[in-house]
XYZ file of C-alpha atoms in Angstrom:
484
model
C 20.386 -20.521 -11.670
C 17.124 -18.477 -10.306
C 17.818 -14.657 -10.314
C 16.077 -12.627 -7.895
C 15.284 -9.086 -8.850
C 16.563 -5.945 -7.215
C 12.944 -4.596 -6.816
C 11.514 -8.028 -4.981
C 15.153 -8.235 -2.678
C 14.326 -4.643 -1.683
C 10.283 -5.565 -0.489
C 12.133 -8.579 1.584
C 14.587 -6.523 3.303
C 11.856 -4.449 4.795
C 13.360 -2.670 8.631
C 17.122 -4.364 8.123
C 18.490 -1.053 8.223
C 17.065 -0.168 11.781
C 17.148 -4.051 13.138
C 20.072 -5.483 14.226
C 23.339 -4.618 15.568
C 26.465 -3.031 13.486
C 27.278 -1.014 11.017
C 25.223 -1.187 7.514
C 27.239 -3.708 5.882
C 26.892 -6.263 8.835
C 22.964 -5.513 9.245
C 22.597 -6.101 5.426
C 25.115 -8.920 5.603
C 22.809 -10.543 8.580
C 19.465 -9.422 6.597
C 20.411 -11.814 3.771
C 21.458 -14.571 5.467
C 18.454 -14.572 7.206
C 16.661 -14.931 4.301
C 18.517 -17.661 3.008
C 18.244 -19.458 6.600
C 14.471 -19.421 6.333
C 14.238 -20.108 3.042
C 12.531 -16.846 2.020
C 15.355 -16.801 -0.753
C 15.990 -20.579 -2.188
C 19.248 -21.567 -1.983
C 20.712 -20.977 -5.284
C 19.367 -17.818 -5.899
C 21.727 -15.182 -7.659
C 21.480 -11.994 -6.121
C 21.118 -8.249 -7.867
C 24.427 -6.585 -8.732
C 26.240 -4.496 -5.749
C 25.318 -1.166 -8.223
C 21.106 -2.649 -8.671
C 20.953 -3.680 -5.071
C 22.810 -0.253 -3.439
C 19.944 1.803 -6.229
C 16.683 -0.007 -4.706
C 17.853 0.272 -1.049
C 19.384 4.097 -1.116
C 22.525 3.353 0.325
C 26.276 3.584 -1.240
C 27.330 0.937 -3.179
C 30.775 0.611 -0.528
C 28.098 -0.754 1.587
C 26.598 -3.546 -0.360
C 29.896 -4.140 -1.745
C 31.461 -4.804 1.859
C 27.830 -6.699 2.970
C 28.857 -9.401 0.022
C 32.009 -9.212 0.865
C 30.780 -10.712 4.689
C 28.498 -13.357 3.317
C 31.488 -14.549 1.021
C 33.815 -15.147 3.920
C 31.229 -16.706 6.109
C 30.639 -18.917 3.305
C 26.687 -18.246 2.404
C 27.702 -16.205 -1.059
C 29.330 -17.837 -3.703
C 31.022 -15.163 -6.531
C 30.579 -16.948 -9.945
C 32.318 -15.277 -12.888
C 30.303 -14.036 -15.322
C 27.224 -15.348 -13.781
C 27.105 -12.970 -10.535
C 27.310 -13.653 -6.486
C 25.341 -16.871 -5.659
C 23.472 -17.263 -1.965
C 24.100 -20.560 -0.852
C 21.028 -21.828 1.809
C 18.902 -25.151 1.840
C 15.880 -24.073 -0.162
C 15.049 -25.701 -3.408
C 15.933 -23.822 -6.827
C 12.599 -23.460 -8.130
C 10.803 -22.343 -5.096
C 9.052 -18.990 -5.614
C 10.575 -16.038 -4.247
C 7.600 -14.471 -2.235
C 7.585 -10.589 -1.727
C 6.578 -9.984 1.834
C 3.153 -8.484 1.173
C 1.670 -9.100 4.689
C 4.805 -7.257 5.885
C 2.564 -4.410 7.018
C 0.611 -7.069 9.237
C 3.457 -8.967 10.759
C 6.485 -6.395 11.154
C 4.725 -4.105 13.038
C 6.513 -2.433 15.900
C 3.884 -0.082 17.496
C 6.344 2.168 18.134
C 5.427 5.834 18.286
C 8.130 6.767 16.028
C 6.386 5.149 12.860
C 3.912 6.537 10.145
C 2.785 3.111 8.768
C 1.410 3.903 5.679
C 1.911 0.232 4.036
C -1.431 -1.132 4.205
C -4.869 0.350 3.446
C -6.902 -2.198 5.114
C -9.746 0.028 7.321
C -10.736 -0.344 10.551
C -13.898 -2.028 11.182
C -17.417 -1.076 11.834
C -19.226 -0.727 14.557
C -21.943 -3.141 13.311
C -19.437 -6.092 13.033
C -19.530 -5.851 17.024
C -23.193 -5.444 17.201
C -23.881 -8.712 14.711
C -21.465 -11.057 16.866
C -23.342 -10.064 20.121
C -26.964 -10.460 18.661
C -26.028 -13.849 18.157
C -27.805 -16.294 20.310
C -28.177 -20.187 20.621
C -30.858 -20.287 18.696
C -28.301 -18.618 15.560
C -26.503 -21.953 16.034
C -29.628 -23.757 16.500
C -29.709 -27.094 14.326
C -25.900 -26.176 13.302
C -24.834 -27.525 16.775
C -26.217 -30.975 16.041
C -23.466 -32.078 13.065
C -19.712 -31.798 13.172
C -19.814 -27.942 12.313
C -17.627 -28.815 8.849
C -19.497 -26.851 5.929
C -16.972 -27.343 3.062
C -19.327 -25.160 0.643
C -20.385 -22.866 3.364
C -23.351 -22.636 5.519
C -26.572 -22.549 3.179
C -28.050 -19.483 4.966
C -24.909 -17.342 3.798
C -24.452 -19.237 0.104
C -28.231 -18.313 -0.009
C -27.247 -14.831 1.606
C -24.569 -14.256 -1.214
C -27.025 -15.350 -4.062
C -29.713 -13.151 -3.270
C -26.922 -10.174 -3.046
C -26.516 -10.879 -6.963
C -30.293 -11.298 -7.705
C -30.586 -8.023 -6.106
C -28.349 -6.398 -8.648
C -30.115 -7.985 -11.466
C -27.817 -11.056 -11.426
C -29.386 -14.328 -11.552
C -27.455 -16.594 -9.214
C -27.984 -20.041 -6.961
C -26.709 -20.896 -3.808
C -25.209 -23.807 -5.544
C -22.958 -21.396 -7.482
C -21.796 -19.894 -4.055
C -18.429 -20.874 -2.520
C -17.517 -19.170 0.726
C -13.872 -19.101 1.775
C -11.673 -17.088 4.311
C -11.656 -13.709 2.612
C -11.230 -12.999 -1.005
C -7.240 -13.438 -0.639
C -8.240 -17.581 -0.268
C -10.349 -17.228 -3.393
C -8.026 -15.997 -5.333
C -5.270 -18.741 -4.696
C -7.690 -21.553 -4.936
C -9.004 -20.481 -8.386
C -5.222 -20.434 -9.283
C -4.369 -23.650 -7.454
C -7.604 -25.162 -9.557
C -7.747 -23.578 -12.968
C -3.691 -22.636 -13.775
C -0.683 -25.206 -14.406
C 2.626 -23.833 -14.381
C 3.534 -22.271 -17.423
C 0.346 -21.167 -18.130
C -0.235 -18.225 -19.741
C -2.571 -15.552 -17.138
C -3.311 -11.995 -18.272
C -3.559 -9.392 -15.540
C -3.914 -5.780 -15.715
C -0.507 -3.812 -14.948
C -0.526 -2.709 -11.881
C -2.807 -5.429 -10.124
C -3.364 -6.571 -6.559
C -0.485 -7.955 -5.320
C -2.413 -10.791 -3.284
C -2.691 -12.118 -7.097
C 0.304 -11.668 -8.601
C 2.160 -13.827 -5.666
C -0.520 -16.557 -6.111
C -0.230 -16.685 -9.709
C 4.045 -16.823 -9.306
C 3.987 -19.406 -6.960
C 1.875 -21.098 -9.439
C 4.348 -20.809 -12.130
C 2.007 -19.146 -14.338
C 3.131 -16.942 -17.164
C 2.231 -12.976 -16.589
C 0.965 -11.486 -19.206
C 0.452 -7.456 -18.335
C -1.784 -5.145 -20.340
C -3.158 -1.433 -20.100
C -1.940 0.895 -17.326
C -3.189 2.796 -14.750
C -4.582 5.669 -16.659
C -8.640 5.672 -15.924
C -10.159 3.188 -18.268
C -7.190 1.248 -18.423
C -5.258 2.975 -20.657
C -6.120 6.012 -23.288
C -9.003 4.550 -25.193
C -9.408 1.205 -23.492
C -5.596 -0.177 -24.134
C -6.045 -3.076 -21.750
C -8.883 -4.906 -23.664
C -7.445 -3.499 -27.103
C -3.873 -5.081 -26.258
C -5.747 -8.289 -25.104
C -7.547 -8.575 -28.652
C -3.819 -8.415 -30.293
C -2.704 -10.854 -27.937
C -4.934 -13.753 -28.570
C -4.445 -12.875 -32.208
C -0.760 -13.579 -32.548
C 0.559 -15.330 -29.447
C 1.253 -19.043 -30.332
C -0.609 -20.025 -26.692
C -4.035 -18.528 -25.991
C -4.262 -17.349 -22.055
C -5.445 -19.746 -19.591
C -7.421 -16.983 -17.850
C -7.567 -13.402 -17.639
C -7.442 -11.197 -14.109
C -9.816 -8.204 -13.868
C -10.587 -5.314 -11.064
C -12.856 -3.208 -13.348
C -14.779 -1.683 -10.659
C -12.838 0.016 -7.912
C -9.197 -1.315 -8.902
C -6.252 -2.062 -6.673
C -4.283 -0.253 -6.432
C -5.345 3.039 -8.614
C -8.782 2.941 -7.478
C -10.506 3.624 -10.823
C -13.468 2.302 -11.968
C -14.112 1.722 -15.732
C -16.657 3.720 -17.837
C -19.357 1.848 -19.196
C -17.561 2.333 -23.040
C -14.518 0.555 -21.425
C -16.670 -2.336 -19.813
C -18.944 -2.676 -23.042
C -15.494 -3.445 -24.842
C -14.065 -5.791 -22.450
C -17.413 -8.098 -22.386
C -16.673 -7.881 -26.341
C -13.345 -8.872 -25.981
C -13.815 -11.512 -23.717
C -16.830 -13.185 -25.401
C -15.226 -13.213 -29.011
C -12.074 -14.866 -27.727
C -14.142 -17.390 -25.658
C -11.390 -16.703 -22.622
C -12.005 -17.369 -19.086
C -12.429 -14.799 -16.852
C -11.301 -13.965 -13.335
C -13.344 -10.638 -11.943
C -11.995 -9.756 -8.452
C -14.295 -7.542 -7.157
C -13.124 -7.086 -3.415
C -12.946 -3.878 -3.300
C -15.910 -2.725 -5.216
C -18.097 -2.214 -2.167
C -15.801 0.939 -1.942
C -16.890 3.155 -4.495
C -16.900 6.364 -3.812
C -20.360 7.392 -6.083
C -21.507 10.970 -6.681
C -23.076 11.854 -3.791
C -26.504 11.499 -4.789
C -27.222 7.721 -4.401
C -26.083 6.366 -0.860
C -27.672 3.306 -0.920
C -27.293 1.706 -4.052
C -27.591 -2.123 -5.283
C -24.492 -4.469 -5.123
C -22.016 -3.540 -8.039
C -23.024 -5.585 -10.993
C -19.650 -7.749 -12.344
C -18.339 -7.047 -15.508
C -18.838 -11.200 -15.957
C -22.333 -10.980 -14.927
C -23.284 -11.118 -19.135
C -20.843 -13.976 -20.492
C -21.191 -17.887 -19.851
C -21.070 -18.963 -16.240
C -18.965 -22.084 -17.250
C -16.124 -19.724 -18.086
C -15.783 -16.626 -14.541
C -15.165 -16.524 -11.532
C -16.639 -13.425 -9.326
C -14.724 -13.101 -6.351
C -16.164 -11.049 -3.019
C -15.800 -10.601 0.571
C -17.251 -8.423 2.975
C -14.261 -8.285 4.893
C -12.973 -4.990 2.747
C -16.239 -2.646 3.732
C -17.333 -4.618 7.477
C -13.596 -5.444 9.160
C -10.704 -7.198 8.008
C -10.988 -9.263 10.999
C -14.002 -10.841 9.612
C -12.941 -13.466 7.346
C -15.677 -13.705 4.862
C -15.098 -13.977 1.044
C -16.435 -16.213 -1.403
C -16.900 -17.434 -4.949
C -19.431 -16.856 -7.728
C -19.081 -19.402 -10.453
C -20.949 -22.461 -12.232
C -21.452 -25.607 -9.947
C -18.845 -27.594 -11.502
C -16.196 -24.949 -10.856
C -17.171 -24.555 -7.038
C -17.251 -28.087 -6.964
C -13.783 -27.799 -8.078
C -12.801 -25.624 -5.432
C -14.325 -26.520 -2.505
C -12.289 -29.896 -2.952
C -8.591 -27.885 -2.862
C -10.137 -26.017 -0.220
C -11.282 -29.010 1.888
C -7.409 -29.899 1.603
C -6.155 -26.882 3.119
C -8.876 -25.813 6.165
C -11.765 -27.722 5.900
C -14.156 -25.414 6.021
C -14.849 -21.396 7.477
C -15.572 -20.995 10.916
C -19.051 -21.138 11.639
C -19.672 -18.423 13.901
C -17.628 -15.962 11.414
C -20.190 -16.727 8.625
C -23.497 -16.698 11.033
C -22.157 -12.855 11.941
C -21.721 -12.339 8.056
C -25.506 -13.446 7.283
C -26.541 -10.518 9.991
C -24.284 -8.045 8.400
C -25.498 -8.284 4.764
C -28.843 -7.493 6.297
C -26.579 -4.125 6.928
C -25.121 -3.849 3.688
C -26.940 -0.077 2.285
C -26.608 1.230 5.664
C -22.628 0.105 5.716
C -22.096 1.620 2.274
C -23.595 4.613 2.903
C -21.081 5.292 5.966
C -17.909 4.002 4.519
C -18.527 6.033 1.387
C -18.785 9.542 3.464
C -15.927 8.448 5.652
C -13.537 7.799 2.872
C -14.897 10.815 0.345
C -14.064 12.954 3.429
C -10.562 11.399 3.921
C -9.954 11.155 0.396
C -10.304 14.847 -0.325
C -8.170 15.876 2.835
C -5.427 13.400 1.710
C -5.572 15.113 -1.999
C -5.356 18.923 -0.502
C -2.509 17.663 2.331
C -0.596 16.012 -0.674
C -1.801 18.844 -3.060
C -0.465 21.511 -0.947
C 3.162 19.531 0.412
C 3.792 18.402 -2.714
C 2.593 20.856 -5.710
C 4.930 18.329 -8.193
C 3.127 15.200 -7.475
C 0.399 13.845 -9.848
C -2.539 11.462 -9.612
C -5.695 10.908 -10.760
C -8.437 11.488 -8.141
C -9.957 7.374 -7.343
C -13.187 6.229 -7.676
C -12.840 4.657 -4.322
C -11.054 2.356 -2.270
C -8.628 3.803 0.379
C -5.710 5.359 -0.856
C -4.148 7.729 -3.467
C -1.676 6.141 -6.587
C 0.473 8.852 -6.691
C 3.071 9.549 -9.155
C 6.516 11.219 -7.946
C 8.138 12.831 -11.176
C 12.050 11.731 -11.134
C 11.931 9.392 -8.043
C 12.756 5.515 -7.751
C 10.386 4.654 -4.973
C 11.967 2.012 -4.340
C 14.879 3.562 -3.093
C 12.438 6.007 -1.250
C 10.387 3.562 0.547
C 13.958 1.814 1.369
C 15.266 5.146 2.636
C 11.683 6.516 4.472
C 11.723 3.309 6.419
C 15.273 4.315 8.040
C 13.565 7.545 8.831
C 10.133 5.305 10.404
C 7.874 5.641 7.565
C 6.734 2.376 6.147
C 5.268 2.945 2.500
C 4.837 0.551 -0.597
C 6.074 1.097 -4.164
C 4.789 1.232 -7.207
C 6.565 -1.865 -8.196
C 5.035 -4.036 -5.807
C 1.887 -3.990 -8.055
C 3.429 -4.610 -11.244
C 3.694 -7.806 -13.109
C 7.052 -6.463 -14.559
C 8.138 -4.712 -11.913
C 7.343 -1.643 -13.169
C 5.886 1.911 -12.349
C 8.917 2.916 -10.342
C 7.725 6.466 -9.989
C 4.574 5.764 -8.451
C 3.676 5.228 -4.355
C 0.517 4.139 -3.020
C -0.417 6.726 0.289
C -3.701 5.020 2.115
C -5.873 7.418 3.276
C -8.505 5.176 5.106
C -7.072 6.096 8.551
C -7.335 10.111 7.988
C -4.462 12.184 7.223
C -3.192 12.125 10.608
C 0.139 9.334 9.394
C 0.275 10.604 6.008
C 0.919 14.870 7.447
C 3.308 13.111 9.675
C 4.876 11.297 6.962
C 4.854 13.633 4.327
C 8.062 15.971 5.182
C 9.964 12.537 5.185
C 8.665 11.228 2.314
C 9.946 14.960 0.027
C 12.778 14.360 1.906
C 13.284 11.079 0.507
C 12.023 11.590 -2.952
C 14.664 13.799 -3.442
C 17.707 11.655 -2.606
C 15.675 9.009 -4.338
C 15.629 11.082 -7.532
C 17.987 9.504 -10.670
């Protein structure tokens, strides 16, 4: 029988507490039937202990206790000795358990009442709106006259995209070029194409969480190595750790998962001794390589240089035949704008673009004629989003410096939020309890392969301190009670 952890129950149950009618036990009760009515939880599934499940949701374990107790009698749990309480439902046994990532995007209330702190997606830019209404008929021109389907993309953006890389020293073809909808779509159709379940896939622990779902519903094997110290780890762990993997694990890894330049969800960027031994790494083992580079048009630089090249990938020096680069410029130009794409060798576009015909066709048109505009923006787009969130970043670190004296982190290299670490606090009990209280956060665990870094919060800044100084008081407040 599947087992669902405590820690992936608790991201799933997001708002059960204030939804509903009842007392706690029947909104918990309803919360999990729910689940096992859509199929969210397969049928099957045994459920956390009353003690694990009343820890990760901060309430009394009476409550979960008498919430079982409900299910039981209406006949959706099943108590089996020795093996737990089993929810009964229709879903199949093996079916992933997803963990309600886009919760941020779909569960939210608008209500006044709420500090939503659970995504750090930015709002767009003012030249996304300018690009869409430059457009003309003559943008569409020839376009107009086949059926509009452009399974590869359209060539003036796989062109677009190529001379990006050239521009940063990195020879690449438009026939490398795969565009898809955002980098999120990239990432599962490299997984749906290159991993089998069972297959072995190291990632970095923590990792984006868009990729770790992908890669479970695969079935894929996670593999987790260095930490989310800068570089990865005191002296370069990850790629050390990855050297004594391949060296005495019976299975060599299908593919390894990198963010090495402005990682999700610490924000660090590795030094160029950390990258020099990861190429090393990689090379000598001969192992294919994933680089997910979404967010690296969100470094935060020194100041000094606001208009500099396209990162280069880590990749950019080892066989084409064996990495993927993925991109999008829907992290630095509007989220809205569903723009991503693929850097590999022919055969492994080819590859994709055939899962991907299976699942949309192709991008929309219009989307990627406004993208070819904007990349004509790119140096004047960096240069504003990296003084907007420098500024916001160093509020958020003297708000949180100043509230909360105790808490640690390691000032990011960019991207659009702080990884904080809360000495003595589960947070997922505290994100469980903050939401009662109309703060919606995300914890550490969400980003771990093993579920782990239990002590450590993301807080987005991207959207200036305004939600995080309102959330703050109830988020001490909640670390506390939250402390074990």
């Amino acid at each position: 029988m599947a087992r669902i952890a405590s820690t992936r129950l608790s991201r799933l149950l997001t708002g059960w507490s204030s939804e509903g009618a009842g007392p706690l036990p029947r909104r918990l009760a309803d919360a999990l039937r729910e689940l096992a009515e859509r199929g969210d939880v397969p049928g099957g599934s045994v459920l956390p202990s009353q003690r694990e499940l009343a820890l990760v949701l901060g309430v009394s374990r009476s409550t979960v206790t008498a919430a079982y107790g409900l299910l039981e009698g209406e006949g959706w749990l099943e108590s089996v000795r020795g093996s737990g309480s089993r929810l009964r439902g229709s879903g199949a046994l093996d079916r992933y358990v997803a963990e309600g990532r886009l919760v941020s995007f779909n569960a939210r209330s608008g209500g006044s009442g709420t500090a939503d702190l659970s995504s750090g997606a930015l709002p767009g830019l003012g030249a996304v709106g300018e690009a869409v209404g430059a457009l003309t008929h003559g943008d569409l021109g020839a376009l107009l006259g086949d059926d509009g389907y452009h399974p590869y993309g359209i060539p003036a953006l796989r062109e677009g995209i190529a001379a990006y890389y050239r521009a940063a020293g990195v020879a690449t073809e438009a026939g490398q070029i795969l565009v898809t909808s955002g980098s999120q779509q990239a990432v599962w159709l490299v997984v749906q194409a290159l991993v089998e379940p069972g297959d072995t896939v190291v990632v970095e622990n923590p990792t984006y969480r868009g990729a770790l779902e992908a890669l479970r519903a695969r079935g894929a094997r996670l593999v987790p190595v260095g930490g989310d110290e800068p570089d990865g780890g005191a002296g370069g762990t990850g790629s050390a750790e990855l050297r004594r993997l391949c060296a005495h694990a019976h299975g060599r890894p299908r593919l390894v998962y990198l963010q090495p330049t402005v990682h999700n969800p610490t924000g660090r960027t590795l030094g160029g001794a950390a990258r020099r031994e990861w190429q090393r790494v990689l090379a000598d083992q001969e192992l294919f390589t994933v680089e997910d580079t979404a967010c690296a048009e969100l470094a935060l630089g020194d100041g000094e240089n606001e208009e500099a090249d396209a990162p280069v990938p880590l990749v950019a020096d080892l066989p084409m035949a064996s990495t993927v680069t993925v991109g999008t410029l829907s992290k630095l130009f509007w989220g809205g704008l569903r723009v991503g794409w693929v850097r590999s060798s022919p055969q492994v576009v080819a590859r994709l673009a055939k899962i991907k015909t299976s699942v949309d066709l192709a991008c929309s048109v219009v989307d990627q004629l406004v993208a070819v505009r904007l990349l004509d923006r790119l140096p004047e787009a960096r240069a504003r989003r990296r003084a907007e969130l420098r500024g916001q970043r160093d509020a958020a670190e003297a708000l949180v410096r100043g509230a909360a004296p105790h808490w640690e982190w390691t000032r990011p290299a960019g991207g659009p939020a702080l990884w904080v670490r809360i000495p003595g606090a589960d947070t997922e009990a505290l994100a469980q309890l903050a939401r009662r209280q109309g703060v919606s956060v995300v914890p550490g665990a969400a980003f771990s392969p093993v579920d782990g870094f239990r002590d450590r919060l993301r807080l987005p800044y991207a959207h200036g301190t305004e939600a995080l100084a309102a959330a703050l008081p109830t988020l001490l407040e909640c670390a506390e009670r939250a402390a074990g």
